[in-house]
XYZ file of C-alpha atoms in Angstrom:
639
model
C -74.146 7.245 16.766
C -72.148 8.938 19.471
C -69.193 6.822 18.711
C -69.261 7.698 15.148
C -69.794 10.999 15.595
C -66.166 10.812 17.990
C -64.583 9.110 15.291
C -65.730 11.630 12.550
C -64.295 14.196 14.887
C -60.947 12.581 15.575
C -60.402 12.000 11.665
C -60.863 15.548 11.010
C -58.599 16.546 13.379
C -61.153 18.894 14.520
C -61.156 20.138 17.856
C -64.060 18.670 20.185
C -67.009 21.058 20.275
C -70.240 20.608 21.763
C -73.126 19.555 19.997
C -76.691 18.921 20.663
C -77.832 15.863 22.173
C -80.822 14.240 23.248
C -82.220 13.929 26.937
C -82.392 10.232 27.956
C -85.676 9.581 27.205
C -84.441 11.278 23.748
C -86.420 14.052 23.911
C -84.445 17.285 22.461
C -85.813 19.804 24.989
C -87.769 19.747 28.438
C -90.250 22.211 29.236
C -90.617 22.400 33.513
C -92.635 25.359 33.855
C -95.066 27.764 31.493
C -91.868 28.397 28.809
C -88.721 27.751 30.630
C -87.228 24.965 28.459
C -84.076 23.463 29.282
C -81.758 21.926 26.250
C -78.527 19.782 26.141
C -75.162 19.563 24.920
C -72.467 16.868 24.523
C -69.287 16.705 23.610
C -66.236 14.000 24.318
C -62.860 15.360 25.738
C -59.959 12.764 25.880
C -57.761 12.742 29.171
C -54.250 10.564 29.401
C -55.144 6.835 30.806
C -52.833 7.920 33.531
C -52.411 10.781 34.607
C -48.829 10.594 35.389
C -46.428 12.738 34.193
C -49.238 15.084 33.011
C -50.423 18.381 33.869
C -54.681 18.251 33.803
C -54.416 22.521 33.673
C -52.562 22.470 30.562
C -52.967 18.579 29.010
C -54.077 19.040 25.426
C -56.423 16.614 24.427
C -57.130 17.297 21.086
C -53.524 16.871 20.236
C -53.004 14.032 22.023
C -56.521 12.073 20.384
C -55.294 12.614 16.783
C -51.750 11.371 17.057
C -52.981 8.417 19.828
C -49.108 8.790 21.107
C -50.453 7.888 24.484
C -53.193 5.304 25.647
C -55.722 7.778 25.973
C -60.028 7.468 27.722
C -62.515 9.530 25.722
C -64.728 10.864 28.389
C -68.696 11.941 27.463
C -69.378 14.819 28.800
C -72.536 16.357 28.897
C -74.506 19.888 29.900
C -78.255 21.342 30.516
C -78.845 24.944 30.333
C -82.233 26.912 29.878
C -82.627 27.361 26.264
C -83.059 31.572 26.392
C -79.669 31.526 28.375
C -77.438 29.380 26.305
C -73.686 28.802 27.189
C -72.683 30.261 23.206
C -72.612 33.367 22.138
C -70.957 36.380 23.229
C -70.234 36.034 26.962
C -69.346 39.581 27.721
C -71.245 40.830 31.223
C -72.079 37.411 31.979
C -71.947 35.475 35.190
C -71.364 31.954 34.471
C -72.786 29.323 37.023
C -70.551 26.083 36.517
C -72.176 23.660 38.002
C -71.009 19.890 38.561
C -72.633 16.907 38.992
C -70.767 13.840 40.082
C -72.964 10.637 40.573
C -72.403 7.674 42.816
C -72.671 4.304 42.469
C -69.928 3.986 39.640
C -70.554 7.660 38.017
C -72.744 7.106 35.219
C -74.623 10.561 34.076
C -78.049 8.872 33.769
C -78.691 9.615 37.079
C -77.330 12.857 37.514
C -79.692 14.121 34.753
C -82.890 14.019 36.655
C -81.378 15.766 39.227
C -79.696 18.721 37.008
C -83.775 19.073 35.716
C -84.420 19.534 38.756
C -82.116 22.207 40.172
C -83.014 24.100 37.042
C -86.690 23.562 38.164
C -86.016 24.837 41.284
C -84.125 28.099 39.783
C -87.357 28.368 37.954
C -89.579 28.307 40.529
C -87.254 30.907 42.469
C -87.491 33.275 39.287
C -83.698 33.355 39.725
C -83.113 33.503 35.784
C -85.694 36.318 35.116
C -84.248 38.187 38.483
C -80.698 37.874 37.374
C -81.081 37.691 33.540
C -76.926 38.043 33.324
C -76.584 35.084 35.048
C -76.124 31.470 33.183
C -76.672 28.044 34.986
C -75.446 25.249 33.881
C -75.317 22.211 34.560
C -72.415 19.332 33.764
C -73.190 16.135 34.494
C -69.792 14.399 34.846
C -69.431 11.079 34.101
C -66.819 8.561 35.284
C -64.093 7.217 32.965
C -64.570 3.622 32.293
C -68.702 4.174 32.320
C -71.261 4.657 30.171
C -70.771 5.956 26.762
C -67.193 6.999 27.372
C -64.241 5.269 26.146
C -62.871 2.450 26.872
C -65.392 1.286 29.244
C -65.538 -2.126 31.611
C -68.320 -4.160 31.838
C -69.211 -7.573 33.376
C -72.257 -8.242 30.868
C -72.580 -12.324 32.451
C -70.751 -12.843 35.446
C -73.101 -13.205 38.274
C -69.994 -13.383 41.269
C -67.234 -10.799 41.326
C -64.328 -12.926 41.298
C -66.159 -14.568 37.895
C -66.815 -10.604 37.007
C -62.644 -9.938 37.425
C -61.813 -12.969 35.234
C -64.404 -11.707 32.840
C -63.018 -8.550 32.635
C -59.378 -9.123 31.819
C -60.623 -11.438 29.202
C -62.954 -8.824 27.798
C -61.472 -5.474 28.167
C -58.350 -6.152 25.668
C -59.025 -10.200 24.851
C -55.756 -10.286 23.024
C -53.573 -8.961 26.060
C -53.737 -9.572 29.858
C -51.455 -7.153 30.674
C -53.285 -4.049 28.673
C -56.704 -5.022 30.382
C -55.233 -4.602 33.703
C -53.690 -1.383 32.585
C -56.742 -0.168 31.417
C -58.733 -1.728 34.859
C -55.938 -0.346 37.129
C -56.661 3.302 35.211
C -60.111 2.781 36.231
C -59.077 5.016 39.993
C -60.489 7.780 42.195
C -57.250 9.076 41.696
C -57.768 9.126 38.153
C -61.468 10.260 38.027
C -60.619 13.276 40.598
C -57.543 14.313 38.014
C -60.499 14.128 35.175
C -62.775 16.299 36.723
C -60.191 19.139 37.662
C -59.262 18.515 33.588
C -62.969 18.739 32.607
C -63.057 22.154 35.051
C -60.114 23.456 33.398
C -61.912 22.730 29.719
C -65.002 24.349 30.565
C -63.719 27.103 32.162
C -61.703 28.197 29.546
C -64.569 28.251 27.098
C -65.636 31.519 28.907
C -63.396 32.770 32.013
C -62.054 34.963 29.532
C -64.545 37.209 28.793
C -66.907 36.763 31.520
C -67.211 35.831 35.535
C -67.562 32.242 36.301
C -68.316 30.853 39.632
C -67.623 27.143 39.992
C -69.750 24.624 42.098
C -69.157 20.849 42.493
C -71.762 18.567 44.191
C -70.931 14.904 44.772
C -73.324 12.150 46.230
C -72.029 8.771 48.033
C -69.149 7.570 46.111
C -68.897 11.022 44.195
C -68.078 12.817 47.592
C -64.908 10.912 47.510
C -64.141 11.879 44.461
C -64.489 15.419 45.383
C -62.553 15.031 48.160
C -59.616 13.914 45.935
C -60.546 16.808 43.958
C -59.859 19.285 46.923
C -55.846 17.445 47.560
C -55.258 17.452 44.057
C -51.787 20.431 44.559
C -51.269 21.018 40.995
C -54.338 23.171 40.509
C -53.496 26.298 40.075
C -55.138 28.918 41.805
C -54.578 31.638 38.814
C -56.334 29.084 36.285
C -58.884 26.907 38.479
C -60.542 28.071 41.473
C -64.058 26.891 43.267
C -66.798 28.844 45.061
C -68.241 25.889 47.040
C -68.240 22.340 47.541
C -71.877 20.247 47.891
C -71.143 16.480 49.617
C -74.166 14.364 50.508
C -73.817 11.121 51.906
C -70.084 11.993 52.822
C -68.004 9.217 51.975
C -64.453 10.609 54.089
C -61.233 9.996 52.588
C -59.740 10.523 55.495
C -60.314 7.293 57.241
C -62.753 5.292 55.559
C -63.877 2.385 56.043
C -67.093 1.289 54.359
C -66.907 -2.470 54.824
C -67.074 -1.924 58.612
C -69.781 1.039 58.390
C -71.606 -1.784 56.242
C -71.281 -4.142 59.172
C -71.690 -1.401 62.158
C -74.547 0.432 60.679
C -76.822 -1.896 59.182
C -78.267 -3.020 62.259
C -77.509 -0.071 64.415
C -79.565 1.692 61.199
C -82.987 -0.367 61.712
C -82.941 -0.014 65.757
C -82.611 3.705 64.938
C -85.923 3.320 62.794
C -87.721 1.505 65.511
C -87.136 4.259 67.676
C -88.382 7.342 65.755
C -91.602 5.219 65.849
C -91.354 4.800 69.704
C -90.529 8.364 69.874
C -93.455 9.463 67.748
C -96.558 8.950 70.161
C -99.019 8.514 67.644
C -96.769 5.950 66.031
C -96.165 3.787 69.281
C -100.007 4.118 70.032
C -100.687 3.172 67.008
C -98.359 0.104 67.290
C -99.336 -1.007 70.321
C -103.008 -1.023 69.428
C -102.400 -3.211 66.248
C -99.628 -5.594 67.420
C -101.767 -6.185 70.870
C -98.927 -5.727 73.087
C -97.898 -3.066 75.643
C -94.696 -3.047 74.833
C -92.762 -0.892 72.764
C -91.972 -1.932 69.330
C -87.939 -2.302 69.829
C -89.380 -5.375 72.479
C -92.232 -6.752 69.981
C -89.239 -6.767 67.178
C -87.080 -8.816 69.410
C -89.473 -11.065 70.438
C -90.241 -11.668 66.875
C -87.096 -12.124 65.866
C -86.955 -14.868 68.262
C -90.158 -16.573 67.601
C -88.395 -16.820 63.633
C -85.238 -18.073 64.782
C -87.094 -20.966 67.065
C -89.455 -21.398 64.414
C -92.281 -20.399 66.127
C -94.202 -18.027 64.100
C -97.698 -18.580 63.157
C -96.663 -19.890 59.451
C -100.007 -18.322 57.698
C -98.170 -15.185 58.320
C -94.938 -16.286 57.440
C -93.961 -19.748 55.630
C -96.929 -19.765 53.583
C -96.440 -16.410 52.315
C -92.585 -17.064 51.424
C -91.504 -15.520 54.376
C -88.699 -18.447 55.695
C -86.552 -16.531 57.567
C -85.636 -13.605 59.775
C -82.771 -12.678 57.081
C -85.164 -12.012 54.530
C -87.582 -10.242 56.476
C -84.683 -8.104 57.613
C -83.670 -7.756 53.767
C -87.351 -6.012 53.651
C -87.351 -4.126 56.252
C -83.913 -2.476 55.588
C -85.195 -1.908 51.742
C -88.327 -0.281 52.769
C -86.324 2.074 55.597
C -83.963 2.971 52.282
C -86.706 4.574 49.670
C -88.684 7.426 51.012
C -92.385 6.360 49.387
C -92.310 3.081 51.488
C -90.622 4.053 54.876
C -93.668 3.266 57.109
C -93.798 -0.262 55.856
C -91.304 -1.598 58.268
C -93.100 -0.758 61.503
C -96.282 -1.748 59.989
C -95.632 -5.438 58.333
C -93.828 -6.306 62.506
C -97.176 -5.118 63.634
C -99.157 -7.652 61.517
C -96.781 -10.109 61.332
C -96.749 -10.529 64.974
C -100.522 -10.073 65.302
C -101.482 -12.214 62.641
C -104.993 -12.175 62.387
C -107.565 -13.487 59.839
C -107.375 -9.887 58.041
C -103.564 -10.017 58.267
C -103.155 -13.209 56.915
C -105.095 -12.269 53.824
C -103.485 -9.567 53.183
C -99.890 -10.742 54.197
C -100.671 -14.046 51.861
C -100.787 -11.064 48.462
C -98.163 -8.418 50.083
C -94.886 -10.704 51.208
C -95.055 -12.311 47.917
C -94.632 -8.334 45.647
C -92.196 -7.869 48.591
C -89.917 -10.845 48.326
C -89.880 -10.626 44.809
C -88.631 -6.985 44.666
C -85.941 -7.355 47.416
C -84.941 -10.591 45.031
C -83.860 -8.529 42.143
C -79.980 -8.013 42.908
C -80.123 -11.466 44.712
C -77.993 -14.733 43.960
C -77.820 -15.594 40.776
C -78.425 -12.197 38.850
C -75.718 -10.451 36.258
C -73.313 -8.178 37.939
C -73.809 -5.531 34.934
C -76.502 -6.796 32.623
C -76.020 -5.355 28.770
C -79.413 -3.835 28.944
C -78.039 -1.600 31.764
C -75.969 0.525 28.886
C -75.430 3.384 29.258
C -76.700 3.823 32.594
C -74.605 1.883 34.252
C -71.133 2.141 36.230
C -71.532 -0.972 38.746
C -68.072 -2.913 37.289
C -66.565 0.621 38.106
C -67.829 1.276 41.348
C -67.239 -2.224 42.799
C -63.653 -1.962 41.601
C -63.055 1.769 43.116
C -65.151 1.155 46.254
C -62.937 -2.382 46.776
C -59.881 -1.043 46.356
C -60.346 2.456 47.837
C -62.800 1.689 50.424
C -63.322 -1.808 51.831
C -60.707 -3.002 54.673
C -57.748 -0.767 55.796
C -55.071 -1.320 52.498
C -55.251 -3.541 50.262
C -52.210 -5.281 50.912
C -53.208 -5.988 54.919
C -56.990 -6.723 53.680
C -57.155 -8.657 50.033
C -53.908 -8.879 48.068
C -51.786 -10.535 50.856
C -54.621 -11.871 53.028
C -57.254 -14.098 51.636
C -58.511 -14.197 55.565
C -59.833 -10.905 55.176
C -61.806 -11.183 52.075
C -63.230 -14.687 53.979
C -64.238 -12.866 57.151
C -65.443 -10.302 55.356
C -67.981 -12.798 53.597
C -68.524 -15.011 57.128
C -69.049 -11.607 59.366
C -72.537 -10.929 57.581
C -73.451 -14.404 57.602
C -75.286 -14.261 54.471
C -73.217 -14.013 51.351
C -75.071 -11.867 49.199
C -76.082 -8.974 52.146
C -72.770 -6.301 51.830
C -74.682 -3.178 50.460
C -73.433 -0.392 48.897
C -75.152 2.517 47.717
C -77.430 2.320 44.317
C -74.983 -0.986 43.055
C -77.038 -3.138 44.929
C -76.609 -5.986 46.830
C -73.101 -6.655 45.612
C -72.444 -10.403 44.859
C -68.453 -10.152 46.804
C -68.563 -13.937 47.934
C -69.045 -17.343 46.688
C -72.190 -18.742 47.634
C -70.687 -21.841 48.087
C -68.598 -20.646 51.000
C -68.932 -21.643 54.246
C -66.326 -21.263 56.517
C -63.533 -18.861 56.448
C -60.645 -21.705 55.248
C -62.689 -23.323 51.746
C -62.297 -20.175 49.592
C -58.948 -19.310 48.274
C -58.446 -15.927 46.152
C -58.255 -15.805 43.058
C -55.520 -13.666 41.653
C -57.851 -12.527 39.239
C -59.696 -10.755 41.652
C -56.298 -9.444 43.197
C -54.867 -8.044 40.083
C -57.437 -6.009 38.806
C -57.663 -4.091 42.184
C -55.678 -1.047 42.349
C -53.418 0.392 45.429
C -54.130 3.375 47.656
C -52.742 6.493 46.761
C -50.103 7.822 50.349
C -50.611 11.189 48.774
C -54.810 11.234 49.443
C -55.360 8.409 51.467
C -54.736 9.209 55.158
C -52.764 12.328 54.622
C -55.510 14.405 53.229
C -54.463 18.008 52.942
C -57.048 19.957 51.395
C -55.488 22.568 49.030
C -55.090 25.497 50.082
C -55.631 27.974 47.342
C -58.513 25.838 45.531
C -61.524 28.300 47.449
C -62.250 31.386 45.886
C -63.389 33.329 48.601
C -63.809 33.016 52.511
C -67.892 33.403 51.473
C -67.877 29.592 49.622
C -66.780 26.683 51.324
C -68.510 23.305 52.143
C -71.615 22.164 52.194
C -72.530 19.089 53.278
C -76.098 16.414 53.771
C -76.430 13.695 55.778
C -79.383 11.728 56.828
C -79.479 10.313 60.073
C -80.400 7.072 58.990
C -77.233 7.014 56.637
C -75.754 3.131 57.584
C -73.907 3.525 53.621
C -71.903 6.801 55.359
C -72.835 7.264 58.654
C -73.468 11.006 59.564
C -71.148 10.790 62.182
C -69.086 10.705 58.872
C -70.028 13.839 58.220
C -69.411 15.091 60.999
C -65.631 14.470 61.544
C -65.102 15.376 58.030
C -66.887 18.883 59.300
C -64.587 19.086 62.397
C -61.496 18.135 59.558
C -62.510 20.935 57.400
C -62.956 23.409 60.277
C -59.445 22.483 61.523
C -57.999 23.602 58.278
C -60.071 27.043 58.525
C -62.435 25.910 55.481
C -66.137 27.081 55.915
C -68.522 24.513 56.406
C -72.182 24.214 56.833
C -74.283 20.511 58.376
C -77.036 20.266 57.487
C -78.261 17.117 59.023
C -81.827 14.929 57.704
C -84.014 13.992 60.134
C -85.493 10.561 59.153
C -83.702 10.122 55.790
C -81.071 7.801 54.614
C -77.993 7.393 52.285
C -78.094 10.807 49.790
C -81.030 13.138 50.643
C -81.095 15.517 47.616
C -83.599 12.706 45.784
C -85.771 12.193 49.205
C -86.056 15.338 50.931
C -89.400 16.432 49.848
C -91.644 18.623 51.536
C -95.238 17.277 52.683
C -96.547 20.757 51.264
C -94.548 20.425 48.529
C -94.762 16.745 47.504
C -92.759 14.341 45.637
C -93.325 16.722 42.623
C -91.053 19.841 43.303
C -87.236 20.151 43.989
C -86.609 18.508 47.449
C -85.107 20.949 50.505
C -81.853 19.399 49.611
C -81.887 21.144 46.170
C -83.785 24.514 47.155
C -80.537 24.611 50.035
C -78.124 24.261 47.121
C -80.253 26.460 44.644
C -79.503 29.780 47.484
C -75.908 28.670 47.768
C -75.301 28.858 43.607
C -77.091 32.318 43.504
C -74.929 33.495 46.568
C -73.341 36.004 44.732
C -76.722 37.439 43.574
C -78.108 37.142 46.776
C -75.265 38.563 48.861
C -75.705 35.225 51.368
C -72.799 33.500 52.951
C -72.304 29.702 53.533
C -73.581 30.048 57.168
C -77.175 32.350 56.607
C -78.098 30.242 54.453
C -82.401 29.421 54.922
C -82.507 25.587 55.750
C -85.402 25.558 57.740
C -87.396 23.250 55.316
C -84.806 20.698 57.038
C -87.155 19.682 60.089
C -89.314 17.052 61.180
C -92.341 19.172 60.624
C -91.290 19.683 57.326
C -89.976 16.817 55.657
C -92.173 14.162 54.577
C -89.371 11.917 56.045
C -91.293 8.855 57.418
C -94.813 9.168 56.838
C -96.271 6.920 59.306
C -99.987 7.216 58.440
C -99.104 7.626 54.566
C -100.686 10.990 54.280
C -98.836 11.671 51.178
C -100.427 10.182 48.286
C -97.299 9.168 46.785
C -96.839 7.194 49.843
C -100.152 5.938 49.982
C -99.661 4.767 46.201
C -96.529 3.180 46.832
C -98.111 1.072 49.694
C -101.094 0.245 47.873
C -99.234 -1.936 45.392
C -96.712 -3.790 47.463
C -100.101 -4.698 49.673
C -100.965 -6.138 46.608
C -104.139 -3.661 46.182
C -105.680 -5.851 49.205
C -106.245 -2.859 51.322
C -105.747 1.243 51.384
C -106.023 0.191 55.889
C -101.985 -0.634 55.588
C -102.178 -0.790 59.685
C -104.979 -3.116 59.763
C -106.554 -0.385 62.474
C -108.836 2.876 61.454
C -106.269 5.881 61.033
C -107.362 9.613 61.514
C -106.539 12.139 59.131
C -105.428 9.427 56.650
C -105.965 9.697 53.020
C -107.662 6.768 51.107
C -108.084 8.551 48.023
C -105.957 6.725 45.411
C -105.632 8.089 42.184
C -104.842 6.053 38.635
C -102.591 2.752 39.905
C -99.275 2.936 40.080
C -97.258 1.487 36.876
C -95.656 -1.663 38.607
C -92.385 -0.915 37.019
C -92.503 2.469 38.625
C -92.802 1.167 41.836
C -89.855 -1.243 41.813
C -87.626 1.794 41.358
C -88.657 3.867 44.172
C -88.856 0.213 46.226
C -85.254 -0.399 45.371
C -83.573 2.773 46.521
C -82.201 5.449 44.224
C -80.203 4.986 41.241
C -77.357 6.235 42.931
């Protein structure tokens, strides 16, 4: 319908105008609290395939989509907005809240939507829009080119290996011409997605700058922080036509020396030790522990020890084999999955504690949980679709493996994968296990062969090397933020990281804090206790719940309003960022979310997940969990 509604437009020679649309569930209107209803819009604005040669302050798309003189994308854009303060109308008085949205894990909007609820939830619960009636949220939930309903997009709907998903791709994108699918799959850059955005910007901005104030906020998670950062180099923005009143990264992805296969391979294991040791830290936690695994030994000890006793084959198999449980890969798989999504974060700690106790009451309830747990972990395994067609239009993962390859894994491209077929080799041998690279929401990403196994039997297919795109010299290592793209000296950057980031590591963050204070840009840390990659979806409250905006997003909400509230960048109120606060790692699943989420993957065997009476522990378990509800939060955020 959407496409026909774009073509309708385009034969008319109409100019693109927003329209209504329905929410993703295809609802046409949310209600979050007593009669605050938040509607949508859509619309599709058409940017140059390359940007080259173009100016994305003054491109016009309109013209350029009738007379198709250029190869051109048609980008879906989208926008929420409480219903009583619509973005229409006379806009004289107004103060216009622009505020952007820029997903990871290949960009699709789908994601960002929950999220743009949700700030307007938390504006809501603030009484911001009855307080400041003149003032106009909204929210624009930008999507990649090359994803989701925009068009042309790339998909891999059968490969199941991503040098099969590259030769599927040129033969798909534009079967009758190699050379135009590569054009199109070379478009398909950060480069190109930044230069969208400051087009989209532009677009919106003119729709009301004119006759009314507009402030302009851009928040980017994982993969969309590098996009921002692009953004912020970009030197043809003009500061008389676009400017920005604050930047939002979390999970900082740095531009300026990135390197995200080697974070993959640093961090991963550095990530789970870090785990181990909150619960050593936490004295209730070790005690705890110690009581059920039977040792006196702290539980970074017990874990090597059992590490060892899988590796000599020497664990008691009705705890292990017998349960499906073969190896200490997979158990690591589990671990690392349950330390990534918030609702299951004790479970780690707990299954080393039974596993290496093993009793008659553990191996009961091990012989119903490792099954639930091995089959969820299993669900981006070997063997599975890259980009399955039932994924549309939520998905992005063709475009974020292609991006993230070419713009993130190795050093360049021609010292890593064009010229060197070593690299990509090591880079499958380092991990040992082909299928265990891990990026963000995509998944377990099937990179290698899994017929591979040394570094000399795979040669590279030049499939896979052509539709990888080069660096840009002008971002990449010689970023130079713009100078006139901040407003005022009162916005700036502010950026999230959790400290159990291994996807972007918050010491990440924290150069890219020391770069931007270099260059005399305000910035603001605000570092997660106990979270991982992107806190804005797992930064609840434990007197909040799972139910209300998250810290992350009640930070953010006081940094939109900051004009209304006369704050700056640096005062703003972050103290729901603690350990007291955050529901982080619940250890003794006080939370009943928690306590839900547990209760399935133990296979409803038990609400004692420790195996030992807990104090101050909630049993009470409400109606049970849909099981398709629980895979989501058990597979980390769609992100």
């Amino acid at each position: 319908m959407q496409e026909r509604l774009l073509l309708l437009l385009n034969l008319c020679s109409l100019a693109l105008a927003w329209y209504p649309c329905p929410f993703t569930d295809n609802s046409l209107n949310k209600t979050i609290s007593g009669n605050v209803i938040i509607q949508a819009e859509c619309t599709f604005l058409t940017s140059p395939l390359e940007w080259k040669g173009f100016n994305p302050n003054t491109f016009d798309g309109a013209l350029y989509n009738r007379t198709r003189t250029i190869p051109v994308m048609n980008i879906h854009m989208k926008r929420l907005f409480f219903s009583k303060l619509p973005p229409q109308g006379n806009s004289s008085g107004k103060h216009f809240i622009n505020y952007w949205l820029l997903n990871g894990g290949g960009g699709s909007q789908v994601g960002m939507e929950s999220f743009g609820i949700s700030m307007l939830k938390q504006i809501s619960m603030n009484n911001y829009h009855l307080t400041y009636p003149n003032t106009y949220p909204i929210m624009y939930l930008f999507q990649y080119r090359g994803a989701g309903m925009s068009t042309p997009s790339i998909h891999c709907h059968t490969a199941r290996t991503w040098p099969d998903c590259a030769t599927e791709l040129i033969n798909t994108t534009v079967p009758s011409s190699r050379a135009e699918s590569l054009r199109i799959i070379n478009a398909m850059s950060n480069q190109h997605i930044a230069q969208d955005l400051q087009y989209q910007i532009q677009y919106a901005m003119n729709e009301t700058q004119s006759t009314a104030q507009t402030s302009t906020y851009i928040y980017g998670l994982s993969q969309g922080t590098g996009i921002i950062e692009h953004y912020l180099t970009i030197q043809t923005i003009d500061s008389n036509l676009q400017v920005i009143d604050g930047v939002i990264l979390d999970g900082v992805m740095s531009v300026k020396d990135s390197d995200t296969g080697s974070n993959q391979f640093k961090f991963h294991n550095e990530r789970f030790y870090m785990y181990l040791a909150k619960c050593q830290q936490d004295s209730a936690c070790s005690k705890t522990f110690n009581a059920v695994s039977g040792s006196d030994q702290d539980i970074i000890t017990v874990t090597l020890r059992l590490q060892m006793l899988f590796l000599t084959n020497k664990t008691n198999p009705l705890c292990t084999h017998q349960a499906g449980l073969t190896d200490w890969p997979l158990f690591i798989l589990i671990a690392n999955q349950g330390i990534e999504t918030v609702s299951a974060r004790p479970i780690t700690a707990i299954l080393i504690a039974r596993i290496y106790r093993c009793s008659v009451e553990d191996q009961r309830v091990l012989s119903k949980a490792l099954p639930i747990m091995i089959k969820l972990v299993s669900e981006y395994g070997p063997g599975t679709p890259i980009d399955p067609p039932e994924a549309y239009p939520a998905d992005g993962n063709v475009l974020s493996i292609v991006t993230v390859w070419s713009d993130y894994i190795g050093k360049t491209l021609t010292e890593s994968v064009k010229d060197n077929a070593e690299f990509y080799n090591d880079l499958c041998i380092r991990i040992d296990v082909s299928y265990q690279i891990y990026i963000a929401s995509v998944g377990l990403l099937p990179l290698c062969n899994d017929t591979q196994v040394s570094k000399y039997n795979y040669v590279l297919s030049r499939d896979f090397k052509d539709v990888l795109y080069s660096r840009n010299p002008l971002y990449w290592g010689q970023l130079q933020v713009n100078p006139r793209i901040f407003r005022s000296r009162q916005g700036g950057v502010l950026l999230f990281n959790g400290d159990l980031d291994y996807n972007s590591p918050l010491v990440t963050a924290e150069q890219f804090q020391e770069f931007l204070r270099m260059q005399e840009i305000p910035t603001k840390l605000v570092a997660m206790k106990g979270l991982t990659h992107v806190t804005a979806p797992q930064s609840y409250t434990k007197s909040a719940g799972f139910e209300s905006p998250s810290c992350t997003e009640q930070i953010i909400a006081q940094f939109l309003y900051q004009k209304e509230l006369n704050v700056s960048l640096s005062n703003l109120d972050d103290r729901c960022n603690s350990e007291q606060t955050l529901i982080g790692i619940d250890w003794f699943y006080q939370d009943a979310t928690v306590n839900k989420t547990l209760y399935n993957l133990f296979g409803g065997t038990t609400t004692n997940y420790w195996g030992m009476s807990i104090e101050n522990r909630s049993d009470k378990l409400s109606t049970p969990f849909l099981f398709t509800f629980l895979i989501l939060l058990f597979l980390n955020f769609h992100f």
